[in-house]
Amino acid sequence: MATEEADTSTMDEPHPEIKGLLDMMGSMPAPPLGSLSPTGAREAAAGMFPMPEEPEPVGDVMNLQIQGPNGDVPVRVYVPDSEGPHPALVYLHGGGWVLGDIDMFDPTCRAITNEADRMVISVDYRLAPEHEFPAALEDSYAAVEWAAANAEAMQINADDIAVGGDSSGGNLAAAVAQLARDRDGPSIARQVLIYPVTDYSFDTDSYEENAEGYLLSKSDMEWFWDQYLRDEIDGKNPYAAPLQANDFSDLPPATVVTCGFDPLRDEGAAYAEELRNDGVDVNHLQYDDCIHGAIQLIVDPMRVTRGEEMIDDVAADLSAE
């Protein structure tokens, strides 16, 4: 289970289910991301996470195109099997700003829809390096604006629109929350940051302890950042690296998830601390025996208990609003 207000120390080994999965993956080594083209990396990632034979049913699913800053942005809307208007979550998938799409995260979004009884709007934002910072961020922000502007037509509760995501999607969610505050944009009820990337830095204890062997490596993150940023100056921009912000006040309440065996553990914890220090209500959940990517590990044969628990805990925070 997750621990609240936890320190960032790790256990000796990951959860037995996760250790078994890592051992299985270690017996089938994949080439490092840095040796692949973005297209090759996407193809490799697409085969990593299995899709269920039958998707988890929800009330309804709609594939739409919304107006973005540079053309249409595809979104997939998951409607719960309950009476509207529904609270909503704009969900931004992970993948280092380079990998992933709404299909890859379909099982996760369906599970959150049902567990939280909340409409989930999954955003197929533009990917790097074809579209460098801030393209993904502006697409993500446009999706939040769209949800707020079309709340009545979409049967959304305009007073309860959250934004969330995992890994690079957690980075985008944190940056969207800052943008909405700074631009006097849509009101965001909660930010859900699942093992988020928050800083362009690789010198934390968690990067040293978990540099390799736990699904996401330090070299992977260096490669992702190289694809995403236009130059190193962008790494000081709080909309690219949210921990670089000077002011964390007046941001939405936050759920911040971190994992013990994750290079991003310490920067996620640091972001939770900065939010709390500036008066933001934060629920920091640390899974000491868990790895990066667990929220996708909910489909056989890669199903692990911690991934299901993570969705349950995130849904509980969203349902409590």
Short mmCIF file of N, CA and C in Angstrom, two decimals, residues 2-145:
data_model
loop_
_atom_site.label_atom_id
_atom_site.label_comp_id
_atom_site.label_asym_id
_atom_site.label_seq_id
_atom_site.Cartn_x
_atom_site.Cartn_y
_atom_site.Cartn_z
N ALA A 2 0.26 2.35 -0.40
CA ALA A 2 0.97 3.62 -0.36
C ALA A 2 1.05 4.13 1.06
N THR A 3 2.09 4.91 1.33
CA THR A 3 2.21 5.57 2.61
C THR A 3 2.09 7.07 2.40
N GLU A 4 1.35 7.74 3.28
CA GLU A 4 1.20 9.18 3.20
C GLU A 4 2.26 9.84 4.06
N GLU A 5 2.68 11.04 3.61
CA GLU A 5 3.69 11.82 4.31
C GLU A 5 4.97 11.00 4.52
N ALA A 6 5.26 10.12 3.57
CA ALA A 6 6.41 9.23 3.73
C ALA A 6 7.71 9.94 3.40
N ASP A 7 8.83 9.42 4.00
CA ASP A 7 10.12 9.88 3.52
C ASP A 7 10.40 9.18 2.18
N THR A 8 11.51 9.49 1.59
CA THR A 8 11.77 8.94 0.25
C THR A 8 12.76 7.78 0.28
N SER A 9 12.93 7.14 1.43
CA SER A 9 13.79 5.98 1.49
C SER A 9 13.09 4.79 0.82
N THR A 10 13.88 3.88 0.30
CA THR A 10 13.29 2.74 -0.39
C THR A 10 13.45 1.48 0.44
N MET A 11 12.73 0.42 0.03
CA MET A 11 12.90 -0.90 0.60
C MET A 11 14.08 -1.57 -0.12
N ASP A 12 14.42 -2.77 0.33
CA ASP A 12 15.55 -3.48 -0.28
C ASP A 12 15.21 -3.95 -1.68
N GLU A 13 13.97 -4.37 -1.90
CA GLU A 13 13.57 -4.90 -3.19
C GLU A 13 12.15 -4.42 -3.51
N PRO A 14 11.80 -4.39 -4.79
CA PRO A 14 10.42 -4.09 -5.15
C PRO A 14 9.47 -5.18 -4.67
N HIS A 15 8.20 -4.88 -4.73
CA HIS A 15 7.15 -5.84 -4.42
C HIS A 15 7.42 -7.14 -5.20
N PRO A 16 7.17 -8.31 -4.58
CA PRO A 16 7.47 -9.58 -5.27
C PRO A 16 6.87 -9.70 -6.67
N GLU A 17 5.65 -9.22 -6.86
CA GLU A 17 5.05 -9.28 -8.19
C GLU A 17 5.86 -8.45 -9.19
N ILE A 18 6.29 -7.28 -8.75
CA ILE A 18 7.04 -6.38 -9.62
C ILE A 18 8.43 -6.94 -9.87
N LYS A 19 9.05 -7.51 -8.84
CA LYS A 19 10.37 -8.12 -9.02
C LYS A 19 10.30 -9.24 -10.05
N GLY A 20 9.24 -10.04 -9.97
CA GLY A 20 9.09 -11.12 -10.95
C GLY A 20 8.93 -10.58 -12.36
N LEU A 21 8.19 -9.48 -12.49
CA LEU A 21 8.02 -8.86 -13.79
C LEU A 21 9.35 -8.32 -14.32
N LEU A 22 10.11 -7.66 -13.44
CA LEU A 22 11.41 -7.13 -13.85
C LEU A 22 12.36 -8.25 -14.26
N ASP A 23 12.33 -9.36 -13.52
CA ASP A 23 13.19 -10.50 -13.87
C ASP A 23 12.81 -11.03 -15.24
N MET A 24 11.50 -11.10 -15.51
CA MET A 24 11.05 -11.60 -16.81
C MET A 24 11.50 -10.66 -17.92
N MET A 25 11.36 -9.35 -17.69
CA MET A 25 11.77 -8.38 -18.70
C MET A 25 13.29 -8.39 -18.88
N GLY A 26 14.03 -8.63 -17.80
CA GLY A 26 15.48 -8.69 -17.88
C GLY A 26 15.98 -9.85 -18.70
N SER A 27 15.17 -10.90 -18.79
CA SER A 27 15.56 -12.06 -19.59
C SER A 27 15.33 -11.83 -21.08
N MET A 28 14.65 -10.71 -21.40
CA MET A 28 14.40 -10.35 -22.79
C MET A 28 14.84 -8.90 -23.00
N PRO A 29 16.15 -8.64 -22.91
CA PRO A 29 16.63 -7.26 -22.92
C PRO A 29 16.26 -6.53 -24.21
N ALA A 30 15.90 -5.26 -24.05
CA ALA A 30 15.55 -4.41 -25.18
C ALA A 30 16.68 -3.42 -25.41
N PRO A 31 16.85 -2.94 -26.63
CA PRO A 31 17.90 -1.95 -26.88
C PRO A 31 17.60 -0.65 -26.14
N PRO A 32 18.63 0.06 -25.69
CA PRO A 32 18.39 1.33 -25.00
C PRO A 32 17.71 2.33 -25.92
N LEU A 33 16.88 3.18 -25.33
CA LEU A 33 16.15 4.15 -26.15
C LEU A 33 17.08 5.03 -26.97
N GLY A 34 18.22 5.39 -26.38
CA GLY A 34 19.15 6.27 -27.08
C GLY A 34 19.70 5.69 -28.36
N SER A 35 19.58 4.37 -28.54
CA SER A 35 20.06 3.74 -29.77
C SER A 35 18.99 3.66 -30.84
N LEU A 36 17.78 4.10 -30.51
CA LEU A 36 16.65 4.01 -31.42
C LEU A 36 16.25 5.38 -31.93
N SER A 37 15.63 5.39 -33.08
CA SER A 37 14.97 6.61 -33.55
C SER A 37 13.67 6.79 -32.76
N PRO A 38 13.11 7.99 -32.74
CA PRO A 38 11.81 8.16 -32.08
C PRO A 38 10.76 7.18 -32.61
N THR A 39 10.74 6.96 -33.92
CA THR A 39 9.78 6.02 -34.48
C THR A 39 10.03 4.61 -33.97
N GLY A 40 11.30 4.21 -33.94
CA GLY A 40 11.64 2.89 -33.43
C GLY A 40 11.30 2.74 -31.96
N ALA A 41 11.54 3.78 -31.18
CA ALA A 41 11.20 3.75 -29.76
C ALA A 41 9.69 3.62 -29.57
N ARG A 42 8.92 4.30 -30.41
CA ARG A 42 7.46 4.20 -30.30
C ARG A 42 6.97 2.80 -30.62
N GLU A 43 7.57 2.20 -31.63
CA GLU A 43 7.18 0.84 -31.98
C GLU A 43 7.52 -0.13 -30.85
N ALA A 44 8.67 0.06 -30.22
CA ALA A 44 9.06 -0.80 -29.12
C ALA A 44 8.12 -0.62 -27.93
N ALA A 45 7.77 0.63 -27.63
CA ALA A 45 6.89 0.90 -26.50
C ALA A 45 5.50 0.34 -26.73
N ALA A 46 5.03 0.41 -27.97
CA ALA A 46 3.68 -0.07 -28.28
C ALA A 46 3.54 -1.56 -28.00
N GLY A 47 4.64 -2.31 -28.13
CA GLY A 47 4.58 -3.74 -27.87
C GLY A 47 4.87 -4.12 -26.44
N MET A 48 5.19 -3.13 -25.60
CA MET A 48 5.59 -3.44 -24.23
C MET A 48 4.39 -3.69 -23.32
N PHE A 49 3.34 -2.90 -23.48
CA PHE A 49 2.20 -3.00 -22.59
C PHE A 49 1.04 -3.67 -23.32
N PRO A 50 0.59 -4.83 -22.83
CA PRO A 50 -0.47 -5.56 -23.53
C PRO A 50 -1.82 -4.87 -23.42
N MET A 51 -2.66 -5.11 -24.41
CA MET A 51 -4.03 -4.65 -24.41
C MET A 51 -4.94 -5.83 -24.07
N PRO A 52 -5.99 -5.61 -23.31
CA PRO A 52 -6.89 -6.72 -22.98
C PRO A 52 -7.66 -7.19 -24.22
N GLU A 53 -8.07 -8.46 -24.20
CA GLU A 53 -8.87 -8.97 -25.31
C GLU A 53 -10.19 -8.21 -25.41
N GLU A 54 -10.77 -7.90 -24.26
CA GLU A 54 -12.00 -7.13 -24.20
C GLU A 54 -11.77 -5.93 -23.28
N PRO A 55 -11.92 -4.69 -23.78
CA PRO A 55 -11.70 -3.53 -22.91
C PRO A 55 -12.72 -3.47 -21.78
N GLU A 56 -12.29 -2.94 -20.65
CA GLU A 56 -13.21 -2.76 -19.52
C GLU A 56 -14.36 -1.86 -19.94
N PRO A 57 -15.60 -2.28 -19.75
CA PRO A 57 -16.72 -1.46 -20.21
C PRO A 57 -16.90 -0.20 -19.37
N VAL A 58 -17.26 0.88 -20.02
CA VAL A 58 -17.65 2.13 -19.37
C VAL A 58 -19.00 2.54 -19.96
N GLY A 59 -19.56 3.64 -19.48
CA GLY A 59 -20.86 4.06 -19.97
C GLY A 59 -20.87 4.35 -21.46
N ASP A 60 -19.86 5.08 -21.93
CA ASP A 60 -19.77 5.43 -23.34
C ASP A 60 -18.34 5.89 -23.62
N VAL A 61 -17.94 5.80 -24.88
CA VAL A 61 -16.63 6.28 -25.33
C VAL A 61 -16.84 7.09 -26.59
N MET A 62 -16.24 8.29 -26.63
CA MET A 62 -16.35 9.17 -27.80
C MET A 62 -14.96 9.58 -28.24
N ASN A 63 -14.66 9.42 -29.52
CA ASN A 63 -13.42 9.92 -30.10
C ASN A 63 -13.73 11.22 -30.82
N LEU A 64 -13.11 12.30 -30.36
CA LEU A 64 -13.42 13.63 -30.86
C LEU A 64 -12.15 14.34 -31.32
N GLN A 65 -12.34 15.42 -32.05
CA GLN A 65 -11.26 16.34 -32.41
C GLN A 65 -11.61 17.70 -31.82
N ILE A 66 -10.68 18.27 -31.05
CA ILE A 66 -10.92 19.59 -30.50
C ILE A 66 -9.94 20.58 -31.12
N GLN A 67 -10.26 21.83 -31.06
CA GLN A 67 -9.39 22.85 -31.63
C GLN A 67 -8.21 23.11 -30.72
N GLY A 68 -7.00 22.93 -31.26
CA GLY A 68 -5.79 23.22 -30.51
C GLY A 68 -5.11 24.46 -31.04
N PRO A 69 -3.94 24.78 -30.53
CA PRO A 69 -3.24 25.99 -30.95
C PRO A 69 -2.66 25.88 -32.36
N ASN A 70 -2.55 24.64 -32.85
CA ASN A 70 -1.95 24.44 -34.17
C ASN A 70 -2.70 23.35 -34.92
N GLY A 71 -4.03 23.47 -34.95
CA GLY A 71 -4.85 22.45 -35.60
C GLY A 71 -5.58 21.60 -34.59
N ASP A 72 -6.25 20.57 -35.10
CA ASP A 72 -7.06 19.71 -34.25
C ASP A 72 -6.20 18.82 -33.36
N VAL A 73 -6.73 18.55 -32.16
CA VAL A 73 -6.10 17.64 -31.20
C VAL A 73 -7.08 16.51 -30.93
N PRO A 74 -6.70 15.26 -31.19
CA PRO A 74 -7.61 14.15 -30.89
C PRO A 74 -7.75 13.95 -29.37
N VAL A 75 -8.97 13.68 -28.94
CA VAL A 75 -9.22 13.32 -27.55
C VAL A 75 -10.16 12.12 -27.53
N ARG A 76 -10.06 11.34 -26.50
CA ARG A 76 -11.00 10.23 -26.28
C ARG A 76 -11.69 10.48 -24.95
N VAL A 77 -13.01 10.53 -24.99
CA VAL A 77 -13.81 10.84 -23.82
C VAL A 77 -14.46 9.57 -23.30
N TYR A 78 -14.20 9.25 -22.03
CA TYR A 78 -14.78 8.08 -21.38
C TYR A 78 -15.86 8.57 -20.42
N VAL A 79 -17.08 8.12 -20.63
CA VAL A 79 -18.21 8.57 -19.85
C VAL A 79 -18.60 7.48 -18.85
N PRO A 80 -18.71 7.80 -17.58
CA PRO A 80 -19.09 6.76 -16.61
C PRO A 80 -20.54 6.34 -16.79
N ASP A 81 -20.85 5.17 -16.26
CA ASP A 81 -22.20 4.63 -16.35
C ASP A 81 -23.02 5.17 -15.19
N SER A 82 -23.26 6.46 -15.22
CA SER A 82 -24.04 7.12 -14.18
C SER A 82 -24.67 8.38 -14.77
N GLU A 83 -25.52 8.99 -13.99
CA GLU A 83 -26.24 10.17 -14.46
C GLU A 83 -25.33 11.40 -14.44
N GLY A 84 -25.33 12.20 -15.52
CA GLY A 84 -24.57 13.44 -15.57
C GLY A 84 -25.34 14.59 -14.96
N PRO A 85 -24.75 15.79 -14.87
CA PRO A 85 -23.40 16.10 -15.34
C PRO A 85 -22.31 15.46 -14.47
N HIS A 86 -21.20 15.12 -15.11
CA HIS A 86 -20.13 14.37 -14.46
C HIS A 86 -18.95 15.28 -14.11
N PRO A 87 -18.30 15.03 -12.99
CA PRO A 87 -16.98 15.63 -12.80
C PRO A 87 -16.05 15.08 -13.88
N ALA A 88 -15.01 15.81 -14.21
CA ALA A 88 -14.14 15.40 -15.32
C ALA A 88 -12.68 15.41 -14.89
N LEU A 89 -11.90 14.59 -15.58
CA LEU A 89 -10.45 14.56 -15.45
C LEU A 89 -9.85 14.62 -16.84
N VAL A 90 -9.11 15.68 -17.13
CA VAL A 90 -8.34 15.75 -18.37
C VAL A 90 -7.06 14.98 -18.12
N TYR A 91 -6.89 13.84 -18.83
CA TYR A 91 -5.76 12.95 -18.57
C TYR A 91 -4.70 13.06 -19.65
N LEU A 92 -3.45 13.23 -19.22
CA LEU A 92 -2.30 13.42 -20.10
C LEU A 92 -1.36 12.25 -19.92
N HIS A 93 -1.21 11.45 -20.97
CA HIS A 93 -0.48 10.20 -20.85
C HIS A 93 1.02 10.42 -20.74
N GLY A 94 1.69 9.40 -20.19
CA GLY A 94 3.14 9.41 -20.09
C GLY A 94 3.81 8.94 -21.37
N GLY A 95 5.13 8.81 -21.29
CA GLY A 95 5.91 8.38 -22.44
C GLY A 95 7.04 9.32 -22.79
N GLY A 96 7.46 10.13 -21.82
CA GLY A 96 8.62 11.00 -22.04
C GLY A 96 8.41 12.05 -23.11
N TRP A 97 7.19 12.47 -23.32
CA TRP A 97 6.82 13.45 -24.35
C TRP A 97 7.07 12.93 -25.77
N VAL A 98 7.58 11.70 -25.89
CA VAL A 98 7.97 11.14 -27.20
C VAL A 98 7.12 9.92 -27.56
N LEU A 99 6.79 9.12 -26.57
CA LEU A 99 6.10 7.85 -26.77
C LEU A 99 4.66 7.95 -26.29
N GLY A 100 3.88 6.93 -26.64
CA GLY A 100 2.54 6.81 -26.09
C GLY A 100 1.47 7.52 -26.89
N ASP A 101 0.24 7.08 -26.67
CA ASP A 101 -0.92 7.69 -27.30
C ASP A 101 -2.15 7.29 -26.50
N ILE A 102 -3.32 7.70 -26.95
CA ILE A 102 -4.52 7.41 -26.19
C ILE A 102 -4.88 5.93 -26.23
N ASP A 103 -4.45 5.20 -27.25
CA ASP A 103 -4.71 3.76 -27.29
C ASP A 103 -3.91 3.04 -26.21
N MET A 104 -2.64 3.39 -26.06
CA MET A 104 -1.78 2.72 -25.09
C MET A 104 -2.30 2.89 -23.66
N PHE A 105 -2.94 4.02 -23.38
CA PHE A 105 -3.42 4.30 -22.03
C PHE A 105 -4.92 4.08 -21.88
N ASP A 106 -5.51 3.41 -22.84
CA ASP A 106 -6.94 3.14 -22.80
C ASP A 106 -7.35 2.33 -21.55
N PRO A 107 -6.64 1.24 -21.19
CA PRO A 107 -7.05 0.51 -19.99
C PRO A 107 -7.00 1.36 -18.72
N THR A 108 -5.96 2.18 -18.59
CA THR A 108 -5.83 3.04 -17.41
C THR A 108 -6.98 4.02 -17.32
N CYS A 109 -7.32 4.65 -18.44
CA CYS A 109 -8.39 5.65 -18.42
C CYS A 109 -9.75 5.01 -18.15
N ARG A 110 -9.97 3.82 -18.67
CA ARG A 110 -11.23 3.13 -18.39
C ARG A 110 -11.34 2.80 -16.90
N ALA A 111 -10.24 2.34 -16.31
CA ALA A 111 -10.26 1.99 -14.89
C ALA A 111 -10.52 3.22 -14.04
N ILE A 112 -9.87 4.35 -14.35
CA ILE A 112 -10.10 5.57 -13.57
C ILE A 112 -11.55 6.04 -13.72
N THR A 113 -12.08 5.97 -14.93
CA THR A 113 -13.47 6.37 -15.16
C THR A 113 -14.41 5.62 -14.23
N ASN A 114 -14.24 4.32 -14.14
CA ASN A 114 -15.14 3.51 -13.33
C ASN A 114 -14.88 3.67 -11.84
N GLU A 115 -13.60 3.69 -11.45
CA GLU A 115 -13.29 3.76 -10.02
C GLU A 115 -13.65 5.12 -9.43
N ALA A 116 -13.46 6.19 -10.19
CA ALA A 116 -13.74 7.54 -9.69
C ALA A 116 -15.14 8.03 -10.06
N ASP A 117 -15.86 7.28 -10.90
CA ASP A 117 -17.15 7.72 -11.42
C ASP A 117 -17.02 9.13 -11.99
N ARG A 118 -16.05 9.28 -12.89
CA ARG A 118 -15.67 10.59 -13.41
C ARG A 118 -15.40 10.47 -14.91
N MET A 119 -15.87 11.45 -15.68
CA MET A 119 -15.55 11.49 -17.10
C MET A 119 -14.05 11.74 -17.27
N VAL A 120 -13.41 10.93 -18.09
CA VAL A 120 -11.98 11.08 -18.36
C VAL A 120 -11.81 11.50 -19.80
N ILE A 121 -11.07 12.57 -20.01
CA ILE A 121 -10.78 13.11 -21.34
C ILE A 121 -9.30 12.89 -21.60
N SER A 122 -8.98 11.88 -22.40
CA SER A 122 -7.60 11.51 -22.68
C SER A 122 -7.13 12.27 -23.92
N VAL A 123 -5.97 12.91 -23.81
CA VAL A 123 -5.52 13.88 -24.83
C VAL A 123 -4.36 13.29 -25.63
N ASP A 124 -4.51 13.27 -26.94
CA ASP A 124 -3.46 12.79 -27.84
C ASP A 124 -2.63 14.00 -28.31
N TYR A 125 -1.89 14.57 -27.37
CA TYR A 125 -1.11 15.78 -27.64
C TYR A 125 0.04 15.48 -28.61
N ARG A 126 0.57 16.53 -29.22
CA ARG A 126 1.69 16.36 -30.15
C ARG A 126 2.94 15.89 -29.41
N LEU A 127 3.71 15.05 -30.10
CA LEU A 127 4.88 14.43 -29.50
C LEU A 127 6.17 15.05 -30.02
N ALA A 128 7.19 15.01 -29.17
CA ALA A 128 8.56 15.40 -29.55
C ALA A 128 9.24 14.18 -30.18
N PRO A 129 10.30 14.39 -30.94
CA PRO A 129 10.97 15.66 -31.25
C PRO A 129 10.36 16.40 -32.43
N GLU A 130 9.37 15.80 -33.09
CA GLU A 130 8.73 16.51 -34.20
C GLU A 130 8.10 17.81 -33.73
N HIS A 131 7.62 17.79 -32.49
CA HIS A 131 6.98 18.97 -31.90
C HIS A 131 7.59 19.17 -30.52
N GLU A 132 8.56 20.05 -30.42
CA GLU A 132 9.28 20.27 -29.17
C GLU A 132 8.46 21.16 -28.23
N PHE A 133 8.96 21.28 -26.99
CA PHE A 133 8.36 22.18 -26.02
C PHE A 133 8.15 23.56 -26.65
N PRO A 134 6.98 24.19 -26.48
CA PRO A 134 5.87 23.82 -25.58
C PRO A 134 4.66 23.21 -26.29
N ALA A 135 4.84 22.51 -27.43
CA ALA A 135 3.70 22.03 -28.20
C ALA A 135 2.78 21.13 -27.38
N ALA A 136 3.33 20.12 -26.70
CA ALA A 136 2.50 19.20 -25.91
C ALA A 136 1.76 19.94 -24.81
N LEU A 137 2.43 20.89 -24.18
CA LEU A 137 1.80 21.67 -23.11
C LEU A 137 0.65 22.50 -23.64
N GLU A 138 0.83 23.16 -24.77
CA GLU A 138 -0.24 24.00 -25.30
C GLU A 138 -1.43 23.16 -25.75
N ASP A 139 -1.20 21.97 -26.30
CA ASP A 139 -2.30 21.07 -26.64
C ASP A 139 -3.05 20.64 -25.38
N SER A 140 -2.30 20.34 -24.34
CA SER A 140 -2.90 19.89 -23.08
C SER A 140 -3.73 21.00 -22.44
N TYR A 141 -3.19 22.21 -22.46
CA TYR A 141 -3.93 23.35 -21.92
C TYR A 141 -5.20 23.60 -22.73
N ALA A 142 -5.10 23.44 -24.05
CA ALA A 142 -6.28 23.63 -24.90
C ALA A 142 -7.38 22.63 -24.54
N ALA A 143 -7.00 21.42 -24.15
CA ALA A 143 -8.00 20.42 -23.77
C ALA A 143 -8.74 20.82 -22.50
N VAL A 144 -8.02 21.40 -21.54
CA VAL A 144 -8.67 21.89 -20.32
C VAL A 144 -9.61 23.05 -20.65
N GLU A 145 -9.15 23.96 -21.51
CA GLU A 145 -10.02 25.06 -21.93
C GLU A 145 -11.26 24.54 -22.63
#
